[in-house]
Coordinates of C-alpha atoms in Angstrom, one line a residue:
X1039 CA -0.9 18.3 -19.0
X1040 CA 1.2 15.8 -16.4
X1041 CA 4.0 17.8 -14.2
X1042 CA 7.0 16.6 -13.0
X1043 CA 7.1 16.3 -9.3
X1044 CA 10.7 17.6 -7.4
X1045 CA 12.8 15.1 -5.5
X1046 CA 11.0 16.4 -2.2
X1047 CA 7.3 15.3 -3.6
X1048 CA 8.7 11.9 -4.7
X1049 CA 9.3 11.4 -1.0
X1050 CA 6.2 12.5 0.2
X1051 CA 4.6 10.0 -2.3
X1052 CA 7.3 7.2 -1.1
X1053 CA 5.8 8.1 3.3
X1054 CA 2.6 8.1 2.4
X1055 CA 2.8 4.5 1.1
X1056 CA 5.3 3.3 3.7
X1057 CA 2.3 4.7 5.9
X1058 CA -0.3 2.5 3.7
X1059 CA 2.4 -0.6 4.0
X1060 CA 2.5 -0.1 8.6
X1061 CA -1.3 0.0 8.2
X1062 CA -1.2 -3.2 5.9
X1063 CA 0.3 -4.9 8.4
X1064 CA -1.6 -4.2 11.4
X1065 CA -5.0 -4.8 8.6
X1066 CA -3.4 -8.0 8.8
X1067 CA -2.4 -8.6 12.6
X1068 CA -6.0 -7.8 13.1
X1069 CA -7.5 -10.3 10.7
X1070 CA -5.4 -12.7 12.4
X1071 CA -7.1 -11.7 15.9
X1072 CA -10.5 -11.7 15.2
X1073 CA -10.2 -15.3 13.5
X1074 CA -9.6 -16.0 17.0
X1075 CA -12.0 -14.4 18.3
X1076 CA -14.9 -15.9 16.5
X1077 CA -16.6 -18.8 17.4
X1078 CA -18.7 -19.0 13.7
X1079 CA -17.3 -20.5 11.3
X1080 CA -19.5 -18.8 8.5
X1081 CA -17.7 -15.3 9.8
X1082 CA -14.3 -16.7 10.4
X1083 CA -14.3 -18.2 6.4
X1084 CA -15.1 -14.4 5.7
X1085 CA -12.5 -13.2 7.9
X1086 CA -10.2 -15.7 6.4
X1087 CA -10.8 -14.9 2.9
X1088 CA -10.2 -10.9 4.5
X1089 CA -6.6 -12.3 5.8
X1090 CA -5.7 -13.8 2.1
X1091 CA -6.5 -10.8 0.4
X1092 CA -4.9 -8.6 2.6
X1093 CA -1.7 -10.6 2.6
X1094 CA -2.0 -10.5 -1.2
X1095 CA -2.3 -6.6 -0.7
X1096 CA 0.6 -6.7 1.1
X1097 CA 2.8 -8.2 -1.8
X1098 CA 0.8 -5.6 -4.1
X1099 CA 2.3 -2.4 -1.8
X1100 CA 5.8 -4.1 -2.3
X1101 CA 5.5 -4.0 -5.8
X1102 CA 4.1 -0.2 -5.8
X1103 CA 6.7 1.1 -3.1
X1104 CA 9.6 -0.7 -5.6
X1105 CA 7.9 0.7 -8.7
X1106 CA 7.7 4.1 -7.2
X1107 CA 12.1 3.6 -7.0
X1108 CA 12.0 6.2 -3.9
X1109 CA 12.0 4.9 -0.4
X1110 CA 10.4 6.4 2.4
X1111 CA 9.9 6.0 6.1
X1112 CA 6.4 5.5 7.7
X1113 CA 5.7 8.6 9.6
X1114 CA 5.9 8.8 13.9
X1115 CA 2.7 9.6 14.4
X1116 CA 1.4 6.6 12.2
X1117 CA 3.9 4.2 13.6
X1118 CA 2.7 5.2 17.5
X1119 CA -0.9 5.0 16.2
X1120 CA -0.4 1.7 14.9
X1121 CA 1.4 0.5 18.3
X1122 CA -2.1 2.1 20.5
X1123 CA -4.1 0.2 18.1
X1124 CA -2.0 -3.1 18.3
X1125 CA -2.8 -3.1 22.1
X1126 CA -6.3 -2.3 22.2
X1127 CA -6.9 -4.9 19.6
X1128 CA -5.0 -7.7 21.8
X1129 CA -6.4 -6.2 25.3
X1130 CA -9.4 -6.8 27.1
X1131 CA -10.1 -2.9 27.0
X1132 CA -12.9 -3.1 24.0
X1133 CA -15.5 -5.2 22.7
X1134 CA -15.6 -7.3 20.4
X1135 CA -18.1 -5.2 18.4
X1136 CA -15.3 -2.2 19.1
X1137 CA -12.3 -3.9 18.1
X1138 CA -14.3 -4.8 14.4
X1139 CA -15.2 -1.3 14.1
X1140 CA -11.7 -0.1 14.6
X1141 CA -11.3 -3.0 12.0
X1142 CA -13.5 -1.5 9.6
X1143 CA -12.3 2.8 10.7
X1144 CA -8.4 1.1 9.3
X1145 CA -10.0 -0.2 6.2
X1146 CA -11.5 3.6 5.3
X1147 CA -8.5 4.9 6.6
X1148 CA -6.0 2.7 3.4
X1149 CA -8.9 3.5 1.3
X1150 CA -8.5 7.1 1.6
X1151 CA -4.5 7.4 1.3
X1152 CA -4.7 5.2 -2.0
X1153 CA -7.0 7.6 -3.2
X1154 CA -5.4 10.7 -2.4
X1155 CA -2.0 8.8 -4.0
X1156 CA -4.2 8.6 -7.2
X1157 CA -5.3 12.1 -7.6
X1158 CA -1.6 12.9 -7.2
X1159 CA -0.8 10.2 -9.4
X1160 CA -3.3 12.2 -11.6
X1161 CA -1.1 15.3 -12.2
X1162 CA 2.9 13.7 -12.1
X1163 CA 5.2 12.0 -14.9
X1164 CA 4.1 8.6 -16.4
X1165 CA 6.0 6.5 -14.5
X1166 CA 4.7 7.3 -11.0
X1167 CA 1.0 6.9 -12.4
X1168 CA 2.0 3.3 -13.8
X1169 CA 3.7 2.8 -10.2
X1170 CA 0.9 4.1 -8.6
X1171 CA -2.3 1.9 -10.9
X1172 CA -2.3 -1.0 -8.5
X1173 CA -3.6 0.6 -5.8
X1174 CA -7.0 0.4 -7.3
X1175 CA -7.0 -3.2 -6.5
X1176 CA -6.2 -2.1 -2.6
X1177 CA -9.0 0.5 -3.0
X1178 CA -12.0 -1.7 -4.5
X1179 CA -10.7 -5.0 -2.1
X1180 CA -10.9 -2.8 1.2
X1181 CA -14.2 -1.6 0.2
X1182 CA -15.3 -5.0 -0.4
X1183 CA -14.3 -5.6 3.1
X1184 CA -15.5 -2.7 4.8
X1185 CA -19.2 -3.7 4.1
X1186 CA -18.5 -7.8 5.1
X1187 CA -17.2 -6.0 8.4
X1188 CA -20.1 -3.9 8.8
X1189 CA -22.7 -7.0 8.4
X1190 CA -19.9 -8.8 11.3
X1191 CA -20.4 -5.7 13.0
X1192 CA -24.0 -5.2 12.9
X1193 CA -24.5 -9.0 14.3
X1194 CA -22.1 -8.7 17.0
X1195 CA -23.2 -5.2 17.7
X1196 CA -26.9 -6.5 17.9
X1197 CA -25.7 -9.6 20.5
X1198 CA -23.7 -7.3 22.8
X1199 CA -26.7 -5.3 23.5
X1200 CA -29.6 -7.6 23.3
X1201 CA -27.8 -11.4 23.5
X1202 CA -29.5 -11.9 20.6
X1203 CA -29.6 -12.2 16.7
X1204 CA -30.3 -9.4 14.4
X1205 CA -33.1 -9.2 12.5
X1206 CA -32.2 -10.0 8.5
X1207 CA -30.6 -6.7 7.3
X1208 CA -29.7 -5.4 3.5
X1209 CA -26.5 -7.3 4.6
X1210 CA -27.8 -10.2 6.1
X1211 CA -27.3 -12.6 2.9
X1212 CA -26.2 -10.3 0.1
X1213 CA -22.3 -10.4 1.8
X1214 CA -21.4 -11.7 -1.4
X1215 CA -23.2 -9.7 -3.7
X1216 CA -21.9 -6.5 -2.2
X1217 CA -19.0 -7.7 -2.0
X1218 CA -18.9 -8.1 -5.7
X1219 CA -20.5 -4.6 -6.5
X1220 CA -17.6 -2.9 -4.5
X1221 CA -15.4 -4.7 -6.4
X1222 CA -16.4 -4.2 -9.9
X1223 CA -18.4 -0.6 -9.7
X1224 CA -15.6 0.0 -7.2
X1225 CA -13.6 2.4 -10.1
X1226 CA -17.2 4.0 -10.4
X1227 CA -17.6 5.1 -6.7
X1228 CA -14.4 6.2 -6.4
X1229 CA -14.6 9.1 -9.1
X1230 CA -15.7 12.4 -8.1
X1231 CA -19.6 12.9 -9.6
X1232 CA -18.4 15.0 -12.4
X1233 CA -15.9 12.2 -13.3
X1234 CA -18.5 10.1 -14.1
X1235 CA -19.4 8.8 -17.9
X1236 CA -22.2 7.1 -18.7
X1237 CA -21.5 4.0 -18.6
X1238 CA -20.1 4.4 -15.1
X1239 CA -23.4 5.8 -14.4
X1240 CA -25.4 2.2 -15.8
X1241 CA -23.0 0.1 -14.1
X1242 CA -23.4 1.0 -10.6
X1243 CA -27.2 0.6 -11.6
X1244 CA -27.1 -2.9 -13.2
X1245 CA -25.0 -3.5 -9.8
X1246 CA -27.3 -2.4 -7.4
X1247 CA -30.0 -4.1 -9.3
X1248 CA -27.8 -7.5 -8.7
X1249 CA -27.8 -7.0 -5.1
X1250 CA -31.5 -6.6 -4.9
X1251 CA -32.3 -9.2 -6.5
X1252 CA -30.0 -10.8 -4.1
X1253 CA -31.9 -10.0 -1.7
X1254 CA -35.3 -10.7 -2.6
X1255 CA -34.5 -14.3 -4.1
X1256 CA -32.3 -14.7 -0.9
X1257 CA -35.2 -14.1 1.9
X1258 CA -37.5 -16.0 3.7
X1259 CA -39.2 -13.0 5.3
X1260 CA -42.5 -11.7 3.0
X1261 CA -42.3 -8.8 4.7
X1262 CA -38.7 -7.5 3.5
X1263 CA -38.7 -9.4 0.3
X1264 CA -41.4 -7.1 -0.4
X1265 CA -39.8 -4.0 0.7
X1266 CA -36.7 -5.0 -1.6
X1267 CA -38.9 -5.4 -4.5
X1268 CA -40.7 -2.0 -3.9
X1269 CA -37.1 -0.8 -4.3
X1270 CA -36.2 -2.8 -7.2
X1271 CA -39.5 -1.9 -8.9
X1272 CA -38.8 2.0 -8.7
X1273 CA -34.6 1.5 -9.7
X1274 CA -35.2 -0.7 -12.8
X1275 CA -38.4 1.3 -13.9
X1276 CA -36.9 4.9 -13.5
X1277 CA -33.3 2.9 -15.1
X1278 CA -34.9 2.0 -18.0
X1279 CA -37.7 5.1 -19.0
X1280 CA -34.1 7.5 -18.5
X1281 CA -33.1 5.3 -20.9
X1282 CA -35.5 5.5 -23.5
X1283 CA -35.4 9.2 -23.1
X1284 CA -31.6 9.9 -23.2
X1285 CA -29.4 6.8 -23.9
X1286 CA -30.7 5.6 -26.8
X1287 CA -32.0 8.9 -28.9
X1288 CA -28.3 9.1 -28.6
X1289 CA -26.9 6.3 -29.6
X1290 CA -29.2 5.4 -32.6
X1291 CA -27.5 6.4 -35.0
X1292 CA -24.8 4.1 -34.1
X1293 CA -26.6 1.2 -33.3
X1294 CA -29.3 -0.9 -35.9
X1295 CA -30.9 -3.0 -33.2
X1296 CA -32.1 -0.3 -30.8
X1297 CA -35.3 -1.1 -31.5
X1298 CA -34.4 -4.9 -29.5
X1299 CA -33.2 -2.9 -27.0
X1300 CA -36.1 -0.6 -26.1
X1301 CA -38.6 -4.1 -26.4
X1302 CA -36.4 -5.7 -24.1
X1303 CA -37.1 -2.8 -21.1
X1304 CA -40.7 -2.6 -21.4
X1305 CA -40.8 -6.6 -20.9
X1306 CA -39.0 -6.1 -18.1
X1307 CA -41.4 -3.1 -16.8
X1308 CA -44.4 -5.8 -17.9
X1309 CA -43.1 -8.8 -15.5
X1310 CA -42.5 -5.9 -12.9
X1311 CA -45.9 -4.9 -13.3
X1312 CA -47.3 -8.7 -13.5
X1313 CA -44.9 -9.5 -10.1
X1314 CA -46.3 -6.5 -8.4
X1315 CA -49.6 -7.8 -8.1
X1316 CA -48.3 -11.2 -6.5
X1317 CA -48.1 -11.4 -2.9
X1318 CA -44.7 -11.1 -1.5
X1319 CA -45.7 -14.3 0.8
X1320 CA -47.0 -16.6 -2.4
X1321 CA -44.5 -19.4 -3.2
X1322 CA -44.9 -17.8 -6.8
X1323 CA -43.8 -14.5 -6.1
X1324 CA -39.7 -15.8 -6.2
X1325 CA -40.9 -17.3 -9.4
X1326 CA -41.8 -14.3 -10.8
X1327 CA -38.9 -12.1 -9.1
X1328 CA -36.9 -14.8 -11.3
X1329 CA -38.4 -14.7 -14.5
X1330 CA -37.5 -10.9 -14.0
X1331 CA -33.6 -11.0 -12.9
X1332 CA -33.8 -13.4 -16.2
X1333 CA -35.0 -10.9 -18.3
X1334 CA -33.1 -7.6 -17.1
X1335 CA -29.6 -9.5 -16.9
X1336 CA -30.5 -10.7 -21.0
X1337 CA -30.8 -6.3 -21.6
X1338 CA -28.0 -6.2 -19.2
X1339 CA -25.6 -8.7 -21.2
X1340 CA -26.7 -6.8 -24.8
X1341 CA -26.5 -3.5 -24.1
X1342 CA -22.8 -4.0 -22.3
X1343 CA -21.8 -6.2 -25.1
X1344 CA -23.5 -4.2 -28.3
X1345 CA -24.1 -0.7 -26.5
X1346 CA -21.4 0.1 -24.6
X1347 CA -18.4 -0.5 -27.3
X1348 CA -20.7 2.0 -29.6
X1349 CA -20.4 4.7 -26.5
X1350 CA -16.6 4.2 -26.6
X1351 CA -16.2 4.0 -30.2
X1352 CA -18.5 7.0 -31.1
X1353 CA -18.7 9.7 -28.2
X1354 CA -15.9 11.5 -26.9
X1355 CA -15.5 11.8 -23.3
X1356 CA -16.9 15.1 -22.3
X1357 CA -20.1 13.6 -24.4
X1358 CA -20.4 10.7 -22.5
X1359 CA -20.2 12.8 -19.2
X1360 CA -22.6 15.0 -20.2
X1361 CA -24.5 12.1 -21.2
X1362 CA -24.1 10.5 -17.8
X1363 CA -25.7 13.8 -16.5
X1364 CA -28.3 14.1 -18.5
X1365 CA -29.2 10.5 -17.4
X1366 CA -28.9 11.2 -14.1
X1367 CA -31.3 14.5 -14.5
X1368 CA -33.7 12.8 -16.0
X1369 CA -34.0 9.8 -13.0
X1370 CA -34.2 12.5 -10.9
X1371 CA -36.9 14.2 -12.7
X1372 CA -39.1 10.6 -12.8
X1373 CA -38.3 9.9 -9.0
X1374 CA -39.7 13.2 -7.8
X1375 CA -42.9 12.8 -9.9
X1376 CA -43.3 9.2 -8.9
X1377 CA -42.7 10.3 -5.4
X1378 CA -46.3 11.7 -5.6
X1379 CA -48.1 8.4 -6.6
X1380 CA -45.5 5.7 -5.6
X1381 CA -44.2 5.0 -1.4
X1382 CA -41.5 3.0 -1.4
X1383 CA -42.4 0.8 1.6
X1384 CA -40.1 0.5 4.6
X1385 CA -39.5 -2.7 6.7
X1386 CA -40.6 -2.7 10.2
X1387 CA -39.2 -4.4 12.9
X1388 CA -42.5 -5.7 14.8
X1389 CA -40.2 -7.6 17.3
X1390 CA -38.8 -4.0 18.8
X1391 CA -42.8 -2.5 19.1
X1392 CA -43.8 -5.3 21.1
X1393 CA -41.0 -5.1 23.3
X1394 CA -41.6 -3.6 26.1
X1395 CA -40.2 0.0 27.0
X1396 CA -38.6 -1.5 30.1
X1397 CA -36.2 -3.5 27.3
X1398 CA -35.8 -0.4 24.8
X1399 CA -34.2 1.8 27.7
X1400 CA -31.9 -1.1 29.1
X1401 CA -30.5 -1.5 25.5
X1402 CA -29.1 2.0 25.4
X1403 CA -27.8 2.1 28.5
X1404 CA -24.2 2.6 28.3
X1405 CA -23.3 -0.2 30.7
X1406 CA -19.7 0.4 30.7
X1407 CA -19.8 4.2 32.0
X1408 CA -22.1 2.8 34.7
X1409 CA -20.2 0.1 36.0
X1410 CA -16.9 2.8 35.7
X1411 CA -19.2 5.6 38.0
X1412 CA -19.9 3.1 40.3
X1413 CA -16.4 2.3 40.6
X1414 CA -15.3 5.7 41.2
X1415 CA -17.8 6.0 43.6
X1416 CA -17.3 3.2 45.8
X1417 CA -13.6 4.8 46.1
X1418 CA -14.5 8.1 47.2
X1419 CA -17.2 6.8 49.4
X1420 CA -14.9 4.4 51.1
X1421 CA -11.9 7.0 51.4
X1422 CA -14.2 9.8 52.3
X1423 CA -16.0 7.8 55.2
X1424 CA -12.2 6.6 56.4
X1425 CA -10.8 9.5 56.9
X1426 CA -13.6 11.9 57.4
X1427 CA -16.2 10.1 59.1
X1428 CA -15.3 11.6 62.8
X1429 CA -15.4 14.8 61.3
X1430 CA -18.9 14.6 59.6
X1431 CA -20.3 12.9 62.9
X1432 CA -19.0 16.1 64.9
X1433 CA -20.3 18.3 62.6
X1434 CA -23.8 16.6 62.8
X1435 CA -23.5 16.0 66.4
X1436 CA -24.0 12.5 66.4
X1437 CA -22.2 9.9 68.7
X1438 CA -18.7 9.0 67.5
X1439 CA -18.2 5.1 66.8
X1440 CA -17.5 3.1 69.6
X1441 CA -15.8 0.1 67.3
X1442 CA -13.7 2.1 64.9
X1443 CA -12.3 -0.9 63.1
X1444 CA -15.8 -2.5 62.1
X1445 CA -16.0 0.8 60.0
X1446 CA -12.3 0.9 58.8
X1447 CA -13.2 -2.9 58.0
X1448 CA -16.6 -1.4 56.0
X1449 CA -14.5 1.1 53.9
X1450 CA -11.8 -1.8 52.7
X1451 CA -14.5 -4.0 51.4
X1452 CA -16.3 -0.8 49.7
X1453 CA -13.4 0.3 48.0
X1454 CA -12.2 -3.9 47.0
X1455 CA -16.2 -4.3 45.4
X1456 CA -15.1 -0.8 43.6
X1457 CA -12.4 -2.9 42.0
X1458 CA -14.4 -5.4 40.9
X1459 CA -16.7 -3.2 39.4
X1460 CA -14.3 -1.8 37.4
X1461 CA -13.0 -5.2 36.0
X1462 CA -16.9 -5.8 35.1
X1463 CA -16.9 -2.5 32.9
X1464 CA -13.5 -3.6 31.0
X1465 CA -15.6 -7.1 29.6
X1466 CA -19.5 -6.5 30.0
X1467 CA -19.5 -10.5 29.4
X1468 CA -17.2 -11.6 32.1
X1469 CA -17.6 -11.7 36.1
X1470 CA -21.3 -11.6 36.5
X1471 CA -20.7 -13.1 39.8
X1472 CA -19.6 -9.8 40.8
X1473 CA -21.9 -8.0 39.7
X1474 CA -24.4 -10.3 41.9
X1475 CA -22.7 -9.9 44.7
X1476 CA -23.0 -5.8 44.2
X1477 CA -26.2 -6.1 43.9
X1478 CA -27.2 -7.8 47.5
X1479 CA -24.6 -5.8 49.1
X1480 CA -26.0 -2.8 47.8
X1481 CA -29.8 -3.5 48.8
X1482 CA -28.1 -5.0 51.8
X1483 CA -26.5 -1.2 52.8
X1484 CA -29.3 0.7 51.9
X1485 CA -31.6 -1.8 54.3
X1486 CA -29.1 -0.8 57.2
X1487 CA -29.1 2.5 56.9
X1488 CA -32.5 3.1 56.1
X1489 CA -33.6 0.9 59.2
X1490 CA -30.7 2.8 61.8
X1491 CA -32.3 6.4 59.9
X1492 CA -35.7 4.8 60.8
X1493 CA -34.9 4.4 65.0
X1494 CA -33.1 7.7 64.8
X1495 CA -29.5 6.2 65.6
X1496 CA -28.1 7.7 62.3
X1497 CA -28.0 11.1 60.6
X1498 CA -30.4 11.0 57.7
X1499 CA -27.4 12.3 56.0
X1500 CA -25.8 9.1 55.6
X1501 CA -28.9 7.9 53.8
X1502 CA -27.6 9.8 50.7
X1503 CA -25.1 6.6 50.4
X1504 CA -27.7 4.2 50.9
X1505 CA -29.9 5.5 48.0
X1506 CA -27.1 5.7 45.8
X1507 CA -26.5 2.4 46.2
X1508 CA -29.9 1.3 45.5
X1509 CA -30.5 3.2 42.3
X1510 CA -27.2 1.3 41.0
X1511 CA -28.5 -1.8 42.9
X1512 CA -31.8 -1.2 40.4
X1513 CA -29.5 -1.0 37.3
X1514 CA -27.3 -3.5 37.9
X1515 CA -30.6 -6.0 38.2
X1516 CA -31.4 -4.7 34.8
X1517 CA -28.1 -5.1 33.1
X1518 CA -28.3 -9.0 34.7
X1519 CA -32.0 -9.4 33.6
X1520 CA -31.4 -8.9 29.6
X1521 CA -27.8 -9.4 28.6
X1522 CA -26.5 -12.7 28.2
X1523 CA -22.9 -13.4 28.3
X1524 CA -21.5 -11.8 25.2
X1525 CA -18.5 -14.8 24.4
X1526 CA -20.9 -16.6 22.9
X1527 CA -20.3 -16.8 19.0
X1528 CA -21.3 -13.8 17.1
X1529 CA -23.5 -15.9 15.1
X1530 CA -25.4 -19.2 15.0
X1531 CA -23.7 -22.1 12.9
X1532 CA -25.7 -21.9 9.7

């Protein structure tokens, strides 16, 4: 039974999607940035197709706030949010692998208000649920992105640590086919479990199937094509024995050609079988992987053409939930005893064991922390030994400088190469130079001091400076020896 929302809930409803509609915009300012910021022209015709739908989105939110007949104002908190972000996004002050992921954290963000507006949309009057329906397209579109911004993220993520490309992930070339299962099982994955009918529950199967065999078809590497299949195998197999078990028992009755139905999964289980015993790396194991997506989208096409209208037409809806359970129990109950006889084989990354460990370590080093403590450093040294060095020679009973200015000289430069430091940590890609120069000043003072500590002219003490200096002297080598210069285009022109 619907309720009728007060005046005062209708205007929550109207802030909440002038907050969506603020967000939309800066969705869009961002697209807008990082079409700029990309040098590939395979990821900017994503991000371009990103900017089109958003824009489109836009319109949509229109549409819904005027629908909705109550206007609201996007809150303060939102609106100074959006302004931080807006700067951040057109500074210098984060990455480029950063500013996608902020990208991608907005995209969850709209996704999440649209579907809290639906639940609530869930219990009002008619009219704010019919304002309210397009939203879905909002929903299932900016989940479609957030996994195209996760592959950009993953490749520019992979060249800002290492300078170079990623190994093929599960997003490498299936952008489109996930793409398109966000976009049609997208009503699916938005429900809560116990929302879910069966049919829900056989789409997001046949979907994932889809962008398996995506995958397999789609790579060059033996290795991972065979991983994929070793998934596919277990989905489709498990898929089509719950199947035989719940779905159709049930729906006989209703349907005369079941019998079609059940010969057409165990050919499919047969060519799974026959392309399991074909090398991944044989030119006829695509072949085979082929003859197979054939065959499962023919039992796809029938049983969402001839099944599905007998579910709608025949079972109520708490039947086909508690079908969609029961299906769901009994995958479960064949995964856990094929868990015992079948291991689903994981791809390794060969490249990252042969690396050596000296490699692995610099990769996790959070570079910009480093290059912001030596920085701070640098200061405190300089201003310390300006101001204080008198009193710490006085205290160690050492002879006081005859030349005070070479050492008032000494701290200036210390505390200008602090500076530059610090502009190094705001773009790990730029002023390399600097971070050169660091380096054989830094080996250049430890040198001195060691060789003055040496001949007994200065206090061990001021040693402690000297190996400071050469421990970041040692890091900032490593950061030279294995990062390239990270303005280089996120990914190779295919």
């Amino acid at each position: 039974m619907t309720v009728t929302l007060d005046d005062a809930k209708r205007v929550s409803i109207a802030v909440q999607l002038a907050d969506m509609r603020v967000l939309q915009e800066l969705l869009i300012s961002n697209d807008q940035l990082l079409i700029e910021s990309i040098n590939s022209g395979n990821v900017r015709s994503k991000l371009q197709e990103m900017l089109e739908q958003d824009q489109k989105n836009l319109g949509i939110l229109d549409t819904v706030i005027v629908e909705h007949g109550v206007q609201g104002e996007a809150e303060q908190i939102v609106q100074d949010r959006v302004k931080a972000l807006q700067v951040l996004m057109q500074g210098s002050g984060l990455t480029l692998s950063e500013k996608i992921l902020q990208h991608e954290l907005l995209k969850h963000q709209q996704v999440v208000i649209g579907l809290v507006l639906h639940k609530a949309a869930q219990v009002v009057g008619a009219d704010i649920e019919v304002a309210i329906a397009p939203l879905h397209t909002l929903n299932f579109e900016n989940r479609a992105h957030q996994e195209q911004l996760k592959e950009i993220l993953e490749i520019s993520g992979v060249y800002e640590l290492t300078g170079q490309e990623p190994a093929e992930g599960l997003l490498a070339r299936t952008g489109d086919a996930i793409a398109a299962f966000s976009g049609v099982a997208g009503s699916v994955i938005t429900r809560a479990d116990d929302e879910l009918s069966i049919r829900d529950v056989l789409l997001m199967d046949h979907s994932k199937a889809d962008v398996l065999f995506a995958e397999i078809l789609g790579s060059d590497d033996p290795q991972k094509r065979q991983a994929y299949f070793e998934q596919l195998y277990q989905d489709v197999t498990i898929h089509g024995l719950a199947e035989e078990q719940v779905l159709y028992p049930a729906l006989d009755p209703y349907y005369d050609h079941m019998d079609q139905i059940v010969e057409q999964t165990d050919e499919v289980i047969e060519l799974l079988d026959a392309a399991k015993k074909i090398s991944s790396s044989d030119p006829a194991f695509k072949s085979q992987i082929e003859q197979v997506r054939r065959a499962v989208r023919e039992h796809v096409n029938q049983e969402e053409s001839d099944i599905f209208p007998r579910i709608r037409e025949n079972l109520s809806h708490e039947q086909q939930k508690q079908l969609a359970t029961d299906f769901k129990a009994a995958k479960k109950k064949l995964q856990e005893q094929r868990t015992s006889s079948v291991s689903v084989q994981q791809p390794s990354d060969n490249r990252n064991k042969e690396q050596p460990q000296f490699s692995a370590m610099n990769n996790s080093i959070p570079w910009k922390l480093v290059f912001q403590s030596k920085a701070v450093i640098n200061w405190v040294e300089a201003i310390a030994l300006l101001f204080g060095d008198g009193w710490l020679r006085n205290v160690l009973g050492t002879e006081p400088l005859v030349n005070v200015e070479y050492s008032q000289l000494f701290c200036g430069l210390v505390f200008i190469i602090g500076i530059g430091y610090w502009w190094v940590s705001q773009d790990l890609s730029k002023n390399h130079d600097i971070v050169r120069l660091g380096i054989y000043a830094q080996y250049s003072v430890f040198a001195v001091l060691a060789y003055h500590v040496v001949l007994g002219s200065l206090h061990p003490v001021y040693l402690v400076s000297g190996v400071i200096d050469l421990t970041f002297a040692i890091l900032f080598t490593l950061f030279l020896s294995s990062t390239h210069d990270i303005n280089r285009s996120v990914v190779s022109e295919q």
